[in-house]
Amino acid sequence: MCSTCGCGGEDGSTRVTLVDGHTHDHTHDHDHAHDHPHDHGTRTVLLEQDILAKNDLLAAATRHRLTEHAITAINLMSSPGSGKTTLLERTITDLDGRRETLVIEGDQETWLDAQRIRSTGSKVVQINTGAGCHLDAQMLDRGLAELAPPDGSLVFVENVGNLVCPALFDLGEAARVVIISVTEGADKPAKYPYMFRTADLVLLNKIDLLPYVDFDVDLCLELIHRVKPDVELLPVSATRGDGLDAWHDWLANRSSAAAPRSEYPRRG
Amino acid sequence: MPGGPPSVGKVHELAITESIVDAIVEKIGDGPVAAVRLEIGRLSGVVTDSIRFCFEIVAGGTGLEGARLDIDEPSGRAYCRNCRLEFTLDDPIMLCDCGSADLDVLAGRELRIISVEVR
Ligand SMILES: Nc1nc2c(ncn2[C@@H]2O[C@H](COP(=O)(O)OP(=O)(O)OP(=O)(O)O)[C@@H](O)[C@H]2O)c(=O)[nH]1
Ligand SMILES: [Mg+2]
Ligand SMILES: [Zn+2]
Ligand SMILES: [Zn+2]
């Protein structure tokens, strides 16, 4: 087992304790009849484990492996249509091969976004989640095995468009980016605080449209800060290009400096 | 604020419920379970009514079918670094009375399986 993050070990967070059949989880000196029906014939098994323990363990293992290979994975999350795919297309084009960039596309049913990414020349793996409205650590793990990103590369993960579910699932990414666009309500951060609280960076997209929409930027920024005081914020336009230098700087700072070692393990 | 009527549309509760059932079956096998005790904090972002709704569906056909769900919902507790006070809060927009949002959350984010009663 790795001593840094605990990955690779067995299910270490779980404790299984068998409590004898006549032991109750409440004290026994109360006055109700001893043949209390729910107590007898059952025994209590203490599990005391996080519901998401399995996901979080796998995410930790993924994070550790990615770090070892100097691969930077960025989890992009937003409501449907905030501009995740557009930002990715533009970012890949801007990088122009200076850093190998690969994409994992999470989508409930379609391959459309993956095809858009494909036409930029980037390698892309599609994960169709079907009814599931978020990616989890296992899906990313499988996606990475398929993608086989080279050492030192940048991997963008476009999560399913949804501001609720992805908040709960750690994928093992290096950073979480939440995009909100000015065509949405400025009160989104107040309505989806869980999501904004997990963000390392919030991009306020489509600022080219500000003259045409009624969007209170100050209110939005204030709400974001209220939910997550130390989050970084960048206003951008993925189509017109505003703010993208700052986005590229942020990405460069996020990129792991660790020296690449060996090839990313490919499975299956 | 999370809330509203429970529905399978809130699919993260479905995924959470599946994680619960999977984890329990993995630990104790297929034996019949009479009750499950969970701890779902009020700041966890998970709606307990939806969990109950999903549980009936997800538990069907497993040893957990028909099991009673006991859910403890611990309140949120936070420490304000500005005024150095500890206080309870159940609102996901976390703000101290002093106006500061610079808080350490001490409790309320729990998402845990505590125990099961096995028949
Ligand atoms: N004006 C303007 N339009 C934008 C901008 N970014 C994206 N769009 C448009 O917004 C629409 C949705 O963009 P997408 O990139 O497909 O959004 P998405 O977040 O990937 O959407 P889903 O994958 O469906 O969740 C498209 O019509 C884009 O052209 C921007 O900065 N300005
Ligand atoms: Mg998209
Ligand atoms: Zn979901
Ligand atoms: Zn305070």
Coordinates of C-alpha atoms and ligand atoms in Angstrom, one line a residue:
Chain A
M1 CA 0.0 0.0 0.0
C2 CA 1.2 3.5 -0.7
S3 CA 2.0 5.4 2.5
T4 CA 1.2 8.8 0.9
C5 CA -2.4 8.4 0.1
G6 CA -3.4 5.0 1.3
C7 CA -4.3 3.8 -2.2
G8 CA -3.8 0.3 -3.4
G9 CA -4.7 -1.3 0.0
E10 CA -7.7 -3.3 0.8
D11 CA -10.9 -1.6 1.9
G12 CA -9.1 0.1 4.8
S13 CA -11.9 2.4 6.0
T14 CA -14.3 -0.3 7.0
R15 CA -14.6 -1.9 10.3
V16 CA -16.8 -5.0 10.6
T17 CA -17.8 -5.9 14.1
L18 CA -20.1 -8.7 14.9
V19 CA -22.2 -8.0 17.9
D20 CA -23.6 -11.1 19.6
G21 CA -27.3 -11.9 19.0
H22 CA -28.5 -10.9 22.4
T23 CA -26.7 -7.6 22.5
H24 CA -28.7 -4.5 21.7
D25 CA -27.5 -1.2 20.4
H26 CA -29.4 0.5 23.2
T27 CA -29.0 -0.1 26.9
H28 CA -30.9 -2.9 28.4
D29 CA -32.1 -1.5 31.6
H30 CA -35.3 0.0 30.3
D31 CA -38.7 -1.2 31.2
H32 CA -40.2 -2.5 28.0
A33 CA -40.8 -6.2 27.6
H34 CA -37.9 -8.3 26.9
D35 CA -39.4 -10.0 24.0
H36 CA -39.3 -6.8 21.9
P37 CA -39.9 -8.3 18.5
H38 CA -37.2 -6.4 16.5
D39 CA -34.4 -7.3 18.8
H40 CA -34.5 -11.0 19.0
G41 CA -33.5 -13.2 16.2
T42 CA -31.4 -10.3 14.7
R43 CA -27.9 -9.2 15.3
T44 CA -26.5 -5.8 14.7
V45 CA -23.5 -5.6 12.4
L46 CA -21.6 -2.4 12.7
L47 CA -20.2 -1.2 9.4
E48 CA -19.4 2.5 10.1
Q49 CA -18.2 3.2 6.6
D50 CA -18.6 6.2 4.3
I51 CA -21.3 5.5 1.7
L52 CA -18.9 6.7 -1.0
A53 CA -15.9 4.9 0.4
K54 CA -15.4 2.8 -2.6
N55 CA -15.6 5.7 -5.0
D56 CA -13.3 7.8 -2.9
L57 CA -10.7 5.0 -2.5
L58 CA -10.6 4.5 -6.3
A59 CA -10.4 8.2 -6.8
A60 CA -7.5 8.5 -4.5
A61 CA -5.7 5.7 -6.3
T62 CA -6.4 7.4 -9.7
R63 CA -5.1 10.7 -8.4
H64 CA -2.0 9.1 -7.1
R65 CA -1.3 7.3 -10.4
L66 CA -1.9 10.4 -12.4
T67 CA 0.4 12.4 -10.3
E68 CA 3.1 9.8 -10.7
H69 CA 2.8 10.1 -14.4
A70 CA 2.6 13.9 -14.3
I71 CA -0.8 13.8 -16.0
T72 CA -3.1 16.6 -15.1
A73 CA -6.8 15.8 -15.1
I74 CA -9.3 18.6 -15.0
N75 CA -12.9 17.9 -14.3
L76 CA -15.2 20.3 -16.0
M77 CA -18.7 20.7 -14.7
S78 CA -21.7 23.0 -15.5
S79 CA -25.4 23.1 -16.4
P80 CA -26.2 21.8 -19.8
G81 CA -25.1 24.3 -22.4
S82 CA -22.8 26.5 -20.4
G83 CA -20.0 26.0 -22.8
K84 CA -17.9 23.1 -21.7
T85 CA -17.3 21.6 -25.1
T86 CA -16.8 25.0 -26.7
L87 CA -14.2 25.9 -24.2
L88 CA -12.4 22.6 -24.8
E89 CA -12.4 23.0 -28.5
R90 CA -11.0 26.5 -28.2
T91 CA -8.4 25.5 -25.5
I92 CA -7.1 22.6 -27.6
T93 CA -6.9 24.8 -30.7
D94 CA -5.0 27.5 -28.7
L95 CA -2.6 25.0 -27.2
D96 CA -1.8 24.0 -30.7
G97 CA 0.0 20.8 -29.8
R98 CA 2.3 22.6 -27.3
R99 CA 1.1 20.1 -24.7
E100 CA -0.6 16.9 -25.5
T101 CA -4.3 17.3 -24.6
L102 CA -6.8 14.4 -24.4
V103 CA -10.4 14.4 -23.5
I104 CA -12.9 12.2 -21.8
E105 CA -16.5 13.0 -22.7
G106 CA -19.2 12.2 -20.3
D107 CA -22.7 12.3 -21.8
Q108 CA -25.9 10.4 -21.1
E109 CA -26.6 9.2 -24.6
T110 CA -24.9 10.9 -27.5
W111 CA -21.5 11.0 -29.2
L112 CA -21.9 14.6 -30.5
D113 CA -19.5 16.3 -28.1
A114 CA -16.9 13.6 -28.6
Q115 CA -17.1 14.1 -32.4
R116 CA -16.6 17.9 -31.9
I117 CA -13.5 17.2 -29.9
R118 CA -12.3 14.6 -32.4
S119 CA -12.3 17.2 -35.2
T120 CA -9.8 19.3 -33.2
G121 CA -7.4 16.4 -33.6
S122 CA -7.4 15.4 -29.9
K123 CA -7.8 11.9 -28.8
V124 CA -11.1 11.5 -27.1
V125 CA -12.9 8.7 -25.2
Q126 CA -16.7 8.8 -24.8
I127 CA -18.4 7.6 -21.7
N128 CA -22.1 7.2 -22.0
T129 CA -23.7 7.1 -18.6
G130 CA -27.2 6.2 -19.8
A131 CA -29.5 7.1 -17.0
G132 CA -26.7 8.2 -14.8
C133 CA -26.3 12.0 -14.6
H134 CA -22.7 12.2 -13.4
L135 CA -19.4 10.5 -13.8
D136 CA -17.9 8.5 -10.9
A137 CA -14.4 7.3 -10.1
Q138 CA -14.9 4.0 -11.7
M139 CA -16.0 5.5 -15.0
L140 CA -13.0 7.8 -15.1
D141 CA -10.8 4.8 -14.3
R142 CA -12.2 2.9 -17.2
G143 CA -12.0 6.0 -19.4
L144 CA -8.4 6.5 -18.6
A145 CA -7.5 2.9 -19.3
E146 CA -9.0 3.3 -22.7
L147 CA -7.5 6.7 -23.3
A148 CA -4.0 5.8 -22.2
P149 CA -2.8 9.3 -21.8
P150 CA 1.0 9.8 -22.2
D151 CA 3.1 11.1 -19.3
G152 CA 3.0 14.8 -18.8
S153 CA -0.3 15.2 -20.8
L154 CA -3.4 17.2 -20.0
V155 CA -6.6 15.3 -19.7
F156 CA -9.9 17.2 -19.7
V157 CA -13.0 15.4 -18.3
E158 CA -16.2 16.9 -19.5
N159 CA -18.7 15.8 -16.9
V160 CA -22.4 15.3 -17.6
G161 CA -24.2 18.7 -17.8
N162 CA -25.7 18.9 -14.3
L163 CA -25.0 21.0 -11.3
V164 CA -26.3 18.5 -8.7
C165 CA -24.9 15.0 -8.9
P166 CA -21.3 15.5 -10.0
A167 CA -20.7 17.5 -6.8
L168 CA -20.7 14.4 -4.7
F169 CA -18.3 12.3 -6.8
D170 CA -14.5 12.7 -6.6
L171 CA -13.0 11.3 -9.8
G172 CA -9.4 11.6 -8.8
E173 CA -8.9 14.7 -10.8
A174 CA -6.3 17.3 -10.1
A175 CA -8.8 20.2 -10.1
R176 CA -12.5 20.8 -10.5
V177 CA -13.7 23.6 -12.7
V178 CA -17.3 24.8 -12.6
I179 CA -18.6 26.9 -15.5
I180 CA -21.5 29.2 -15.2
S181 CA -22.6 31.3 -18.2
V182 CA -24.2 34.7 -18.2
T183 CA -27.3 33.3 -19.9
E184 CA -28.1 31.5 -16.7
G185 CA -29.4 33.1 -13.5
A186 CA -26.9 34.9 -11.4
D187 CA -28.3 33.1 -8.5
K188 CA -27.1 29.7 -9.6
P189 CA -24.3 29.6 -7.0
A190 CA -27.0 30.0 -4.3
K191 CA -29.2 27.3 -5.8
Y192 CA -26.4 24.8 -6.2
P193 CA -24.0 25.6 -3.3
Y194 CA -22.7 22.0 -3.1
M195 CA -21.4 22.1 -6.6
F196 CA -19.7 25.5 -6.2
R197 CA -18.2 24.5 -2.9
T198 CA -16.2 21.7 -4.6
A199 CA -14.8 24.0 -7.2
D200 CA -11.2 25.0 -7.4
L201 CA -11.9 27.5 -10.2
V202 CA -15.2 29.0 -11.4
L203 CA -15.3 30.3 -15.0
L204 CA -18.0 32.9 -15.8
N205 CA -18.5 32.2 -19.5
K206 CA -20.2 33.9 -22.4
I207 CA -19.3 37.4 -21.2
D208 CA -19.5 38.5 -24.8
L209 CA -23.2 38.4 -24.2
L210 CA -23.3 40.7 -21.2
P211 CA -24.5 43.7 -23.1
Y212 CA -27.6 41.7 -24.2
V213 CA -28.6 39.9 -21.1
D214 CA -29.7 40.9 -17.6
F215 CA -27.0 39.3 -15.6
D216 CA -25.8 40.8 -12.3
V217 CA -22.1 39.9 -12.3
D218 CA -21.4 41.4 -8.9
L219 CA -24.2 39.5 -7.3
C220 CA -23.1 36.3 -8.9
L221 CA -19.5 36.7 -7.8
E222 CA -20.6 37.6 -4.3
L223 CA -22.8 34.5 -4.1
I224 CA -19.9 32.3 -5.3
H225 CA -17.6 33.8 -2.7
R226 CA -20.2 33.3 0.0
V227 CA -20.3 29.6 -0.9
K228 CA -16.6 29.2 -1.3
P229 CA -14.5 32.2 -0.1
D230 CA -11.2 31.1 -1.5
V231 CA -12.2 30.0 -4.9
E232 CA -10.6 31.4 -8.0
L233 CA -12.8 33.2 -10.5
L234 CA -12.2 34.0 -14.2
P235 CA -14.6 35.8 -16.6
V236 CA -14.2 34.4 -20.1
S237 CA -15.8 34.1 -23.5
A238 CA -15.0 30.7 -25.0
T239 CA -16.2 32.0 -28.4
R240 CA -14.6 35.5 -28.6
G241 CA -11.6 34.6 -26.5
D242 CA -11.8 37.1 -23.6
G243 CA -10.0 35.9 -20.5
L244 CA -8.5 32.8 -22.1
D245 CA -4.9 33.9 -21.4
A246 CA -5.7 33.8 -17.7
W247 CA -7.3 30.4 -18.2
H248 CA -4.2 29.1 -19.9
D249 CA -2.0 30.6 -17.1
W250 CA -4.2 28.8 -14.6
L251 CA -3.9 25.5 -16.4
A252 CA -0.1 25.9 -16.7
N253 CA 0.1 26.5 -12.9
R254 CA -2.0 23.4 -12.3
S255 CA 0.2 21.2 -14.3
S256 CA 2.2 18.8 -12.2
A257 CA 5.9 19.4 -12.2
A258 CA 6.7 15.8 -11.3
A259 CA 9.0 14.1 -13.7
P260 CA 7.3 11.5 -15.9
R261 CA 8.4 8.0 -15.2
S262 CA 6.9 5.2 -17.1
E263 CA 3.9 4.7 -19.4
Y264 CA 0.4 5.0 -18.0
P265 CA -0.8 1.4 -17.4
R266 CA -3.3 0.3 -19.9
R267 CA -5.7 -2.4 -19.1
G268 CA -8.4 -4.5 -20.7
Chain B
M1 CA -31.9 24.4 -1.0
P2 CA -32.3 20.8 -1.7
G3 CA -35.8 19.5 -1.2
G4 CA -39.0 19.2 -3.1
P5 CA -40.8 16.0 -3.7
P6 CA -38.7 12.8 -3.9
S7 CA -38.2 11.6 -7.4
V8 CA -35.9 9.3 -9.3
G9 CA -35.0 12.3 -11.3
K10 CA -32.6 13.2 -8.5
V11 CA -30.3 10.6 -9.8
H12 CA -27.5 11.2 -7.4
E13 CA -29.7 9.9 -4.6
L14 CA -30.2 6.8 -6.8
A15 CA -26.5 6.4 -7.2
I16 CA -26.0 7.0 -3.5
T17 CA -28.6 4.4 -2.7
E18 CA -27.0 1.9 -5.0
S19 CA -23.7 2.5 -3.2
I20 CA -25.4 1.8 0.1
V21 CA -27.0 -1.5 -1.1
D22 CA -23.8 -2.6 -2.8
A23 CA -21.6 -1.9 0.2
I24 CA -23.9 -3.7 2.5
V25 CA -24.3 -6.8 0.3
E26 CA -20.5 -6.8 -0.2
K27 CA -20.0 -6.8 3.6
I28 CA -22.6 -9.2 4.8
G29 CA -23.7 -11.2 1.8
D30 CA -27.2 -11.9 0.6
G31 CA -28.7 -12.8 4.1
P32 CA -31.9 -11.1 5.0
V33 CA -31.5 -7.7 6.6
A34 CA -34.2 -6.3 8.9
A35 CA -33.0 -2.8 9.2
V36 CA -30.3 -0.4 8.0
R37 CA -29.0 2.6 10.0
L38 CA -27.6 5.5 8.0
E39 CA -26.2 8.8 8.9
I40 CA -26.9 11.6 6.4
G41 CA -25.8 15.0 7.6
R42 CA -28.0 18.0 6.8
L43 CA -25.1 19.6 4.9
S44 CA -24.4 16.6 2.8
G45 CA -26.4 17.6 -0.2
V46 CA -28.4 14.4 -0.1
V47 CA -32.2 14.4 0.3
T48 CA -33.2 11.7 2.7
D49 CA -36.8 11.4 1.3
S50 CA -35.2 10.6 -2.1
I51 CA -33.0 8.0 -0.5
R52 CA -36.1 6.3 1.1
F53 CA -37.8 6.4 -2.2
C54 CA -34.9 4.9 -4.1
F55 CA -34.1 2.4 -1.4
E56 CA -37.4 0.6 -2.0
I57 CA -36.5 0.2 -5.7
V58 CA -32.8 -0.6 -5.3
A59 CA -33.3 -3.0 -2.4
G60 CA -35.9 -5.1 -4.3
G61 CA -34.6 -8.5 -5.1
T62 CA -31.7 -8.3 -2.7
G63 CA -31.4 -9.4 1.0
L64 CA -32.3 -5.8 1.9
E65 CA -35.7 -6.0 0.4
G66 CA -38.3 -4.7 2.8
A67 CA -35.6 -3.6 5.4
R68 CA -36.5 -0.7 7.7
L69 CA -34.4 2.4 7.0
D70 CA -33.3 4.4 10.1
I71 CA -31.7 7.6 9.1
D72 CA -30.0 9.9 11.6
E73 CA -29.6 13.4 10.2
P74 CA -27.0 15.3 12.2
S75 CA -27.2 19.0 12.2
G76 CA -24.5 21.1 10.7
R77 CA -21.9 22.6 13.0
A78 CA -19.4 25.2 11.9
Y79 CA -16.6 27.3 13.4
C80 CA -16.3 30.9 12.3
R81 CA -12.7 31.9 11.9
N82 CA -13.6 35.5 12.0
C83 CA -15.5 35.7 15.3
R84 CA -14.2 32.4 16.7
L85 CA -17.6 31.1 17.5
E86 CA -19.0 27.6 17.0
F87 CA -22.6 27.4 15.9
T88 CA -25.2 25.1 14.3
L89 CA -26.5 25.7 10.8
D90 CA -28.6 23.7 8.4
D91 CA -28.5 26.1 5.5
P92 CA -26.1 25.0 2.7
I93 CA -25.3 28.6 2.1
M94 CA -23.1 28.8 5.1
L95 CA -22.8 32.2 6.7
C96 CA -22.0 33.2 10.2
D97 CA -24.2 35.9 11.9
C98 CA -21.2 38.2 11.7
G99 CA -21.4 38.0 7.9
S100 CA -18.3 35.9 7.4
A101 CA -18.3 32.9 5.1
D102 CA -14.9 31.8 6.3
L103 CA -16.1 28.8 8.2
D104 CA -14.8 25.3 9.1
V105 CA -17.5 22.8 8.8
L106 CA -17.3 20.5 11.9
A107 CA -20.3 18.3 11.3
G108 CA -23.3 17.8 9.0
R109 CA -21.6 16.4 5.9
E110 CA -21.8 12.8 7.0
L111 CA -22.8 10.2 4.5
R112 CA -22.3 7.0 6.4
I113 CA -23.6 3.5 6.8
I114 CA -23.7 2.9 10.5
S115 CA -25.0 -0.6 11.0
V116 CA -27.4 -3.2 9.7
E117 CA -29.6 -5.6 11.7
V118 CA -29.3 -9.0 10.2
R119 CA -32.0 -11.6 10.7
Ligands
LIG1 N1 -22.0 33.8 -27.2 C1 -21.4 32.7 -26.6 N2 -21.8 31.5 -26.9 C2 -21.2 30.5 -26.3 C3 -20.0 30.6 -25.6 N3 -19.5 29.4 -25.2 C4 -20.4 28.5 -25.7 N4 -21.4 29.2 -26.4 C5 -22.5 28.5 -27.1 O1 -23.3 27.9 -26.1 C6 -23.9 26.7 -26.7 C7 -23.6 25.5 -25.8 O2 -22.2 25.3 -25.8 P1 -21.6 23.9 -25.5 O3 -20.1 24.1 -25.5 O4 -22.1 22.8 -26.4 O5 -22.1 23.6 -24.0 P2 -21.8 22.4 -23.1 O6 -21.6 22.9 -21.7 O7 -20.8 21.5 -23.6 O8 -23.2 21.6 -23.2 P3 -23.6 20.1 -22.7 O9 -22.5 19.2 -23.1 O10 -24.9 19.8 -23.5 O11 -23.9 20.2 -21.3 C8 -23.3 26.6 -28.1 O12 -24.3 27.1 -29.0 C9 -22.1 27.5 -28.0 O13 -21.7 28.0 -29.3 C10 -19.5 32.0 -25.4 O14 -18.5 32.3 -24.7 N5 -20.2 33.0 -25.9
MG2 MG -20.8 19.5 -24.1
ZN3 ZN -26.1 11.8 -10.8
ZN4 ZN -18.6 34.9 12.6

